[in-house]
XYZ file of C-alpha atoms in Angstrom:
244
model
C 27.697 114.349 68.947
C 29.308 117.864 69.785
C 28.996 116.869 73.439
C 30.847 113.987 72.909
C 33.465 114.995 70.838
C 34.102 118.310 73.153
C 34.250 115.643 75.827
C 36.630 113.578 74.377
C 39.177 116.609 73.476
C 38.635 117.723 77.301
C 40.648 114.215 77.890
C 43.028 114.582 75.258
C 43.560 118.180 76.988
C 43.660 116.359 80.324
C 46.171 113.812 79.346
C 48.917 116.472 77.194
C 49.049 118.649 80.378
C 49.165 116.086 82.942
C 52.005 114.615 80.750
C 53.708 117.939 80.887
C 53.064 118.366 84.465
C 54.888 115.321 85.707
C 57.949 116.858 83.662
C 57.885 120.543 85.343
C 58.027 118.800 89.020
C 61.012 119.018 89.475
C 61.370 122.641 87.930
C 57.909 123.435 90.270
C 60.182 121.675 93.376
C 63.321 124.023 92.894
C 61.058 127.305 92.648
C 59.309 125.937 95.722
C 62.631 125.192 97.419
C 63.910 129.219 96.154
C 61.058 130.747 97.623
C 61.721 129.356 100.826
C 64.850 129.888 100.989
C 64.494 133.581 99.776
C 61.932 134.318 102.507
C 63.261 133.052 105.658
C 66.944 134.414 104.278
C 65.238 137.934 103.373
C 63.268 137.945 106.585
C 66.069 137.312 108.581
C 68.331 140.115 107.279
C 65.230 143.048 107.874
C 65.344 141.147 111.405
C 68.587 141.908 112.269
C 68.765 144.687 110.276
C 66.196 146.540 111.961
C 67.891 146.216 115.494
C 70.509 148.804 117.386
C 68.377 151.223 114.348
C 70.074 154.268 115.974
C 73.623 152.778 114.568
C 72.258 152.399 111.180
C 74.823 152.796 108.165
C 73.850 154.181 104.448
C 74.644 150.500 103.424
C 72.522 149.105 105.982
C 69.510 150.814 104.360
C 70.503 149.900 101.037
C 70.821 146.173 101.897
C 67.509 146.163 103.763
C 65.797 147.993 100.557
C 67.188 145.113 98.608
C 66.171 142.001 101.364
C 62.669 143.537 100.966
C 62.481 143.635 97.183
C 63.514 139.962 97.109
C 61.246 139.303 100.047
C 58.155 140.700 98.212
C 59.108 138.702 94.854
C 59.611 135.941 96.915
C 55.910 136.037 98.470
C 53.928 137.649 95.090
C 55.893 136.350 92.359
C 56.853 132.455 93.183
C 53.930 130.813 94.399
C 52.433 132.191 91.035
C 55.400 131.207 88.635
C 55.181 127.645 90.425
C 51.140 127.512 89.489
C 52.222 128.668 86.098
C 54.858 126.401 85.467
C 52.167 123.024 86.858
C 49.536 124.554 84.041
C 51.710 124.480 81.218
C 48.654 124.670 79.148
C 45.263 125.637 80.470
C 46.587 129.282 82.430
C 43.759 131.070 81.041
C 43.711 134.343 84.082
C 44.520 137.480 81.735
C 43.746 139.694 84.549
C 45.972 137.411 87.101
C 48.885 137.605 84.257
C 49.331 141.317 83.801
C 49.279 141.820 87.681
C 51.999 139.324 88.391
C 54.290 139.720 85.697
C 54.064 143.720 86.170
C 54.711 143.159 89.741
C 57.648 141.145 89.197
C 59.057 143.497 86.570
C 58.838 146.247 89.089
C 60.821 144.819 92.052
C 63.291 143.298 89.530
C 63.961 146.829 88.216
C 63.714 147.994 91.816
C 66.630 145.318 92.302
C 69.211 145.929 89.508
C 68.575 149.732 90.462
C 69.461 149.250 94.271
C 72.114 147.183 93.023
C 73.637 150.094 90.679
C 72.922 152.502 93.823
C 74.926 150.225 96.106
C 77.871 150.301 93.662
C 77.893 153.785 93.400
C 77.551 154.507 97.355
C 80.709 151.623 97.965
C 82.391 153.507 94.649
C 82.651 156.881 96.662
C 83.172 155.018 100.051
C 86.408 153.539 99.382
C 87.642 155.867 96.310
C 86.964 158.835 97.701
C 86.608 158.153 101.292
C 86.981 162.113 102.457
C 84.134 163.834 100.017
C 80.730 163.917 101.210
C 78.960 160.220 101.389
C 75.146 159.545 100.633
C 73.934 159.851 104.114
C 70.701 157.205 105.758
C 68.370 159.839 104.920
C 69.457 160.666 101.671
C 69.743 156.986 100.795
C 66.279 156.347 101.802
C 64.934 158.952 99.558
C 66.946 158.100 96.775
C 65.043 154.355 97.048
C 61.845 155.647 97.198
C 63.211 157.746 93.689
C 64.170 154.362 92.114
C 60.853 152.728 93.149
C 58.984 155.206 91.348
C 61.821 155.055 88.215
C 60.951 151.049 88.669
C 57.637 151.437 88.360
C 57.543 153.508 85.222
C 60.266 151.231 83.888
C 57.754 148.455 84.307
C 54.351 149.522 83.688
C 54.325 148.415 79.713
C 53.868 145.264 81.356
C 50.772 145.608 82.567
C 49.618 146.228 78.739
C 52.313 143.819 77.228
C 51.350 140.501 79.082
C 48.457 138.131 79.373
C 46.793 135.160 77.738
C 48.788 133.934 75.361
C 46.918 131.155 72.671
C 49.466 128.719 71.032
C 47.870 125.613 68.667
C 48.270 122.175 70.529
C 46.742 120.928 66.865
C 44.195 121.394 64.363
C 41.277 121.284 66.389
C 42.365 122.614 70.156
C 44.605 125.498 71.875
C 46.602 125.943 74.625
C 46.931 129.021 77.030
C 49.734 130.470 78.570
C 50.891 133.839 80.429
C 53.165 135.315 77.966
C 52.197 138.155 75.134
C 48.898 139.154 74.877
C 47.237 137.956 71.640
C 46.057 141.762 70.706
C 50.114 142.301 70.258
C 51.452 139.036 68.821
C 51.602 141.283 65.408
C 52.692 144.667 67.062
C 56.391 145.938 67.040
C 55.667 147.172 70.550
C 56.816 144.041 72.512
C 59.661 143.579 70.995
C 60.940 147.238 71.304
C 60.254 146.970 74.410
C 62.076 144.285 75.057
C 64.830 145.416 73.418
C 65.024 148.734 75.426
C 65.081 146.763 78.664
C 68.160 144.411 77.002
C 69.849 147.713 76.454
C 69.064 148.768 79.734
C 70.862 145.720 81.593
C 73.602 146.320 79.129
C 74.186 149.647 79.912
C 74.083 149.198 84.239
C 76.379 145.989 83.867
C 79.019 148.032 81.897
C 78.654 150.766 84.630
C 78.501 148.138 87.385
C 81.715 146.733 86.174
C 83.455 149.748 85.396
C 82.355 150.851 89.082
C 83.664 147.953 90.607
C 86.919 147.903 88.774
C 88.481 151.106 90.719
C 87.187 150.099 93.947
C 89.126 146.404 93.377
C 92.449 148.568 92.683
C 91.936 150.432 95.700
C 90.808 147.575 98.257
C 94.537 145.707 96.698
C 96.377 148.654 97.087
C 95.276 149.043 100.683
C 95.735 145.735 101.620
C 99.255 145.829 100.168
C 100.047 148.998 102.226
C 98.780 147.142 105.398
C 100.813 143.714 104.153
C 104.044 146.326 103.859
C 103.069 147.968 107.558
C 102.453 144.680 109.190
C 105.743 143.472 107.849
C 108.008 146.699 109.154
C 106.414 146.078 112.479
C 107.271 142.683 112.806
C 110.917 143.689 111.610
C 111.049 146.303 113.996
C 109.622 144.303 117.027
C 112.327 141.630 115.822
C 115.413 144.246 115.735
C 114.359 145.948 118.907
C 114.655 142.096 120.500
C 117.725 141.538 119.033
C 119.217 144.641 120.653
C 117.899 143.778 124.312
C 119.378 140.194 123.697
């Protein structure tokens, strides 16, 4: 009778998630479609990137620091999120949970950090084009820096996620890669969570307030060279004028 009934709610499993499946296609198409995309666009920038090396620019390593972070999410993190998203309900792999998501938290905090790190390097670039710049070498160091900041950033991960057990009714469970059971009670997620909202508070505020000089500058200049263009052209025009 147990065997029976077990093998009648393995069916009733069946059926829910193959329902739900047919519903994520098109979500499991577009991540498919992204992570193609994002790895023959990524690859192609380290391509070109990585030629005439000698000529290199500060925001040349930058960029190719960034390309590469994508790149990796793009091969460790997509293929997963697209198995995730076709097992809505039966992704029972704590071990395979913690790993991804902790990876993926660690190259997205990689990202925003490169991101902040470009802003400031373009910041002193055109604001202050005659102080000292970050130089190649320095700018390779200070990624390796933000890795390791990254990585720190993102380890609570690794103890945060895993096999999450929801009720599909009175009798049955589903599984999914979210918070760990162990922590569904604890504070812990959540503050961390909310540390990491604060976070992407704080570096879009300094992002935008980054930004904002470097706009005034770029329409000041092009106003100056608007104003220049113009007084040759009048010039050129008066000095024809006098010839005629």
């Amino acid at each position: 009778m147990t065997n029976g009934t077990n093998s009648k709610l393995l069916d009733v499993l069946v059926d829910i998630e193959e329902d739900e499946r047919i519903k994520r296609i098109p979500v499991a198409v577009f991540i498919g479609i992204l992570t193609i995309v994002g790895i023959l666009g990524n690859f192609n920038i380290l391509v070109i990137f990585s030629r005439n090396s000698k000529h290199h620019s500060t925001y040349h390593v930058l960029v190719s620091a960034l390309a590469m972070s994508d790149l990796v999410v793009c091969i460790t993190h997509l293929p997963v999120e697209i198995i995730m998203v076709m097992k809505p309900i039966s992704f029972d792999f704590d071990l395979v949970c913690r790993l991804v998501m902790m990876n993926s938290y660690v190259w997205g905090c990689w990202t925003v950090f490169l991101i902040v790190l470009i802003a400031i390097e373009r910041y002193r670039r055109i604001c202050y084009p005659f102080k000292d710049q970050v130089s190649c070498a320095h700018a390779r160091k200070l990624c390796v820096i933000l890795f390791v900041l990254a990585a720190i950033n993102a380890a609570p991960m690794g103890y945060i996620s895993g096999t999450h057990t929801f009720p599909l009714s009175n009798i049955t469970n589903g599984f999914e890669c979210f918070v760990n059971d162990s922590l569904q009670d604890s504070y812990f997620p959540v503050t961390y969570f909310i540390i990491l909202l604060i976070e992407v508070v704080l570096i879009g505020i300094a992002i935008f307030c980054l930004y904002i000089p470097v706009r005034s500058r770029i329409i000041k200049s092009n106003i100056i060279r608007k104003q220049m263009t113009n007084r040759n052209v009048f010039k050129n025009a008066l000095k024809g004028s006098i010839v005629y």
